[in-house]
XYZ file of C-alpha atoms in Angstrom:
305
model
C 110.141 95.005 126.820
C 108.549 97.070 129.603
C 104.798 97.594 129.688
C 105.119 101.398 129.982
C 107.473 103.953 128.565
C 107.156 107.082 130.698
C 108.272 109.874 128.380
C 109.449 113.232 129.728
C 110.438 116.038 127.375
C 112.495 118.711 129.076
C 114.114 122.062 128.384
C 115.912 123.857 131.217
C 113.822 122.192 133.915
C 116.560 120.825 136.186
C 114.814 122.570 139.080
C 111.560 120.588 138.625
C 112.644 117.193 137.245
C 112.850 115.842 140.788
C 109.033 115.754 140.811
C 109.019 113.213 138.009
C 111.930 111.196 139.377
C 110.568 111.016 142.927
C 107.137 110.000 141.610
C 108.590 107.185 139.536
C 110.778 105.969 142.392
C 107.600 105.593 144.450
C 105.579 103.626 141.871
C 103.982 100.405 143.060
C 104.110 99.040 139.480
C 107.737 98.663 138.364
C 107.110 97.506 134.781
C 108.304 100.696 133.080
C 111.245 102.627 131.672
C 111.813 106.386 131.926
C 112.743 108.048 128.653
C 113.919 111.662 129.024
C 114.496 113.680 125.866
C 116.350 116.919 126.490
C 115.616 119.599 123.898
C 118.905 121.487 124.289
C 118.972 122.355 127.998
C 121.816 124.521 129.304
C 120.988 124.426 133.035
C 122.809 121.326 134.273
C 120.136 118.831 133.230
C 122.749 116.446 131.825
C 124.589 116.163 135.144
C 121.321 115.723 137.024
C 120.176 112.938 134.717
C 123.473 111.098 135.082
C 122.907 111.116 138.836
C 119.342 109.874 138.426
C 120.553 107.042 136.194
C 122.892 105.916 138.965
C 120.246 106.169 141.709
C 117.101 104.902 139.972
C 115.475 101.584 140.743
C 114.224 101.364 137.132
C 115.724 101.829 133.634
C 116.475 105.471 132.791
C 117.336 106.509 129.242
C 118.509 110.064 128.650
C 118.706 111.421 125.112
C 119.939 114.995 124.628
C 119.246 116.690 121.296
C 119.795 120.143 119.775
C 117.032 122.619 120.575
C 114.424 121.988 117.869
C 111.069 122.059 119.633
C 108.541 119.839 121.349
C 107.228 118.134 118.200
C 110.722 116.939 117.235
C 111.281 115.576 120.750
C 107.903 113.830 120.587
C 108.753 112.104 117.308
C 112.105 110.995 118.687
C 110.309 109.485 121.681
C 108.131 107.412 119.333
C 111.237 106.001 117.660
C 113.088 105.334 120.925
C 110.347 104.041 123.241
C 110.513 100.354 124.156
C 107.221 99.998 126.017
C 103.878 98.785 124.745
C 102.101 101.770 126.347
C 103.378 105.359 126.040
C 102.780 107.769 128.895
C 103.888 111.398 128.832
C 104.769 112.944 132.187
C 105.915 116.539 131.841
C 109.143 117.756 133.398
C 107.379 119.870 136.040
C 104.719 117.332 137.105
C 104.394 114.162 139.128
C 101.965 111.327 139.735
C 100.589 109.374 142.673
C 102.411 106.164 143.713
C 99.605 103.941 142.381
C 99.326 105.707 139.006
C 100.898 103.055 136.777
C 99.312 100.218 138.723
C 95.830 101.728 138.314
C 96.341 102.490 134.622
C 97.491 98.910 134.059
C 94.464 97.594 135.982
C 91.998 99.566 133.901
C 93.693 98.608 130.643
C 93.548 94.939 131.507
C 89.881 95.309 132.537
C 89.023 95.918 128.871
C 88.295 92.484 127.355
C 91.158 91.316 125.165
C 88.885 90.974 122.146
C 87.902 94.655 122.431
C 91.279 96.274 123.152
C 92.112 96.693 119.491
C 89.492 99.432 119.312
C 90.986 101.388 122.227
C 93.949 103.747 122.120
C 94.472 103.854 125.894
C 93.219 104.893 129.322
C 92.851 108.455 130.645
C 92.297 109.637 134.218
C 92.055 112.882 136.150
C 94.592 115.344 137.526
C 94.952 117.137 140.825
C 97.034 120.228 141.494
C 99.852 120.601 144.011
C 97.263 121.567 146.645
C 95.255 118.336 146.139
C 92.396 120.122 144.358
C 90.914 118.316 141.357
C 91.722 119.968 138.027
C 88.886 120.152 135.491
C 85.561 118.343 135.374
C 84.692 114.727 136.100
C 83.799 112.235 133.405
C 80.011 111.692 133.308
C 80.431 107.931 133.802
C 83.124 105.750 135.330
C 84.368 104.137 133.223
C 83.405 106.095 130.126
C 84.379 104.577 126.778
C 84.321 107.114 123.955
C 86.543 108.995 121.528
C 88.352 112.196 122.420
C 86.056 114.139 120.087
C 82.933 112.735 121.741
C 84.369 113.576 125.149
C 84.876 117.198 124.095
C 81.816 117.900 121.991
C 79.090 115.617 123.360
C 80.081 115.336 127.023
C 81.810 118.750 127.232
C 84.447 117.555 129.677
C 87.029 120.258 130.355
C 90.385 120.652 132.047
C 93.658 118.749 132.235
C 93.475 114.956 131.949
C 96.257 112.351 131.853
C 96.795 108.867 130.586
C 98.623 106.584 128.185
C 98.281 105.636 124.547
C 99.284 102.448 122.788
C 102.653 103.071 121.196
C 101.679 101.245 118.003
C 98.709 103.604 117.587
C 100.691 106.749 118.329
C 103.377 105.811 115.812
C 100.762 106.085 113.052
C 100.351 109.817 113.697
C 103.743 111.535 114.045
C 104.104 115.293 113.843
C 105.362 116.702 110.528
C 108.912 117.929 111.005
C 109.162 120.423 108.125
C 107.135 123.026 110.039
C 108.576 126.410 111.098
C 108.540 127.186 114.817
C 108.923 124.892 117.796
C 105.371 123.879 118.701
C 102.393 122.048 117.206
C 99.406 121.633 119.589
C 98.701 118.076 120.722
C 95.167 118.276 119.334
C 96.762 117.726 115.923
C 97.378 114.125 117.016
C 94.256 113.636 119.145
C 91.970 114.589 116.239
C 93.450 111.781 114.168
C 93.506 109.161 116.922
C 89.903 110.025 117.788
C 88.687 109.123 114.305
C 89.670 105.478 114.732
C 89.911 104.666 118.440
C 88.063 104.990 121.720
C 89.639 105.774 125.088
C 88.617 104.409 128.482
C 88.133 107.342 130.877
C 88.259 106.843 134.652
C 87.478 109.199 137.533
C 90.716 108.635 139.432
C 93.166 111.467 140.181
C 96.509 110.050 139.077
C 98.626 112.980 137.877
C 99.843 115.853 140.041
C 99.673 118.963 137.878
C 101.714 121.834 139.257
C 100.339 125.260 138.369
C 103.318 127.267 139.647
C 105.360 127.492 136.429
C 104.594 128.831 132.956
C 104.503 126.460 130.018
C 107.733 126.194 128.068
C 106.317 124.769 124.843
C 104.172 127.588 123.544
C 107.103 129.891 122.904
C 107.086 133.687 122.869
C 103.928 135.764 122.719
C 104.302 136.778 119.065
C 101.663 134.604 117.341
C 103.758 134.413 114.166
C 106.403 132.276 115.905
C 104.321 129.092 115.959
C 101.635 130.112 113.475
C 102.390 127.222 111.111
C 101.888 124.623 113.848
C 98.623 126.190 114.959
C 97.430 126.378 111.346
C 97.982 122.622 110.960
C 96.081 121.872 114.133
C 93.052 124.056 113.370
C 92.895 122.739 109.807
C 92.830 119.210 111.222
C 89.940 120.161 113.517
C 87.937 121.565 110.597
C 88.709 118.568 108.400
C 87.889 115.877 110.945
C 85.511 117.346 113.525
C 83.178 119.751 111.688
C 80.467 117.074 111.920
C 80.137 117.901 115.625
C 78.945 121.435 114.782
C 75.434 121.067 116.235
C 76.876 119.836 119.539
C 79.372 122.712 119.937
C 78.815 125.405 117.272
C 80.685 128.207 119.038
C 83.693 126.017 119.769
C 84.025 124.994 116.136
C 83.424 128.518 114.871
C 86.257 129.700 117.119
C 88.471 126.993 115.603
C 87.573 128.247 112.126
C 88.391 131.843 113.085
C 91.780 130.761 114.393
C 92.367 128.690 111.265
C 91.972 131.811 109.113
C 94.104 133.883 111.480
C 97.046 131.505 111.785
C 96.958 130.601 108.097
C 97.330 134.268 107.175
C 100.103 134.644 109.757
C 101.779 131.695 108.005
C 101.426 133.573 104.701
C 98.923 131.080 103.309
C 96.466 132.931 101.066
C 92.689 132.701 101.301
C 92.188 130.698 98.114
C 94.720 128.083 99.152
C 93.180 127.888 102.630
C 89.794 127.101 101.126
C 91.164 124.538 98.680
C 93.251 122.812 101.370
C 90.225 122.026 103.523
C 89.004 118.476 102.933
C 85.444 118.544 104.306
C 82.337 120.436 103.185
C 81.542 121.277 106.815
C 85.038 122.629 107.343
C 84.744 124.864 104.303
C 81.380 126.230 105.432
C 82.772 126.996 108.887
C 85.785 128.674 107.279
C 83.550 130.895 105.141
C 81.463 131.906 108.167
C 84.604 132.710 110.174
C 86.421 134.571 107.411
C 85.617 138.201 108.428
C 86.558 137.748 112.073
C 89.647 135.710 111.233
C 90.891 138.425 108.875
C 90.151 141.004 111.573
C 92.278 139.140 114.118
C 95.091 138.856 111.579
C 94.985 142.612 110.983
C 95.078 143.183 114.750
C 98.108 140.898 115.037
C 99.805 142.915 112.310
C 99.374 146.098 114.305
C 100.570 144.528 117.560
C 103.459 142.581 116.052
C 104.621 144.381 112.910
C 107.075 142.601 110.652
C 110.641 143.819 111.171
């Protein structure tokens, strides 16, 4: 069993996958497998991956699937990964040669008796021009939950690291959701309730900013409204207690919860009843007028056919 599974979801990214492959070929730590899940590509990705399998100095597993969306590919990766630690590296990104070695070092620096309370290790990103992306962590290392990192420390921008596979398997995406995208915060909210992460100020991922995201789908907000509704509901249920640290951020989440719920054709009474926390319900009530206003605006911009 390898220490790491490096998971790459892809959809028509044959022109950028070389960034991932070249980065993995250069890794100083070789204790990993590369798991590529292809969400229905039609651009020659299959032929490219067969070539990579023949050339790679590490195990490469390529699993094509019908085009169903990022959350289905994610769940398949949880079932198919063989590593102890799960590391997502997107199909248009790369990492520095020492990335896996440094992540392994920092994981093993956590005392064995304490590791059960940690979900993983997260570092920084740099862009293709070697400029740091986002803000630094206020301490190095910083041990805290993802929610504390966001609301108390107000760290922003792209970050990158691994999670324990056994932890991640506890929080799969629901698969009976219309659309092809559920934001990753749906998972992070749940992991954050039970586990800390070790955060390190080392730039390990190379985050290219020259291509649009492929996971968010078309601009019509109805397309992935159900996935966004689930995510914002999770934020209100699990993170409303951070209101006094970041009131505007949580109010915005409540506004979007109302908006995307209505776009998903979930009525106001059901929205209120579905919320599990008192704080979440109070935020929802405060956000109701603006959320309804945004929904009405969406209706004008994107009328039903």
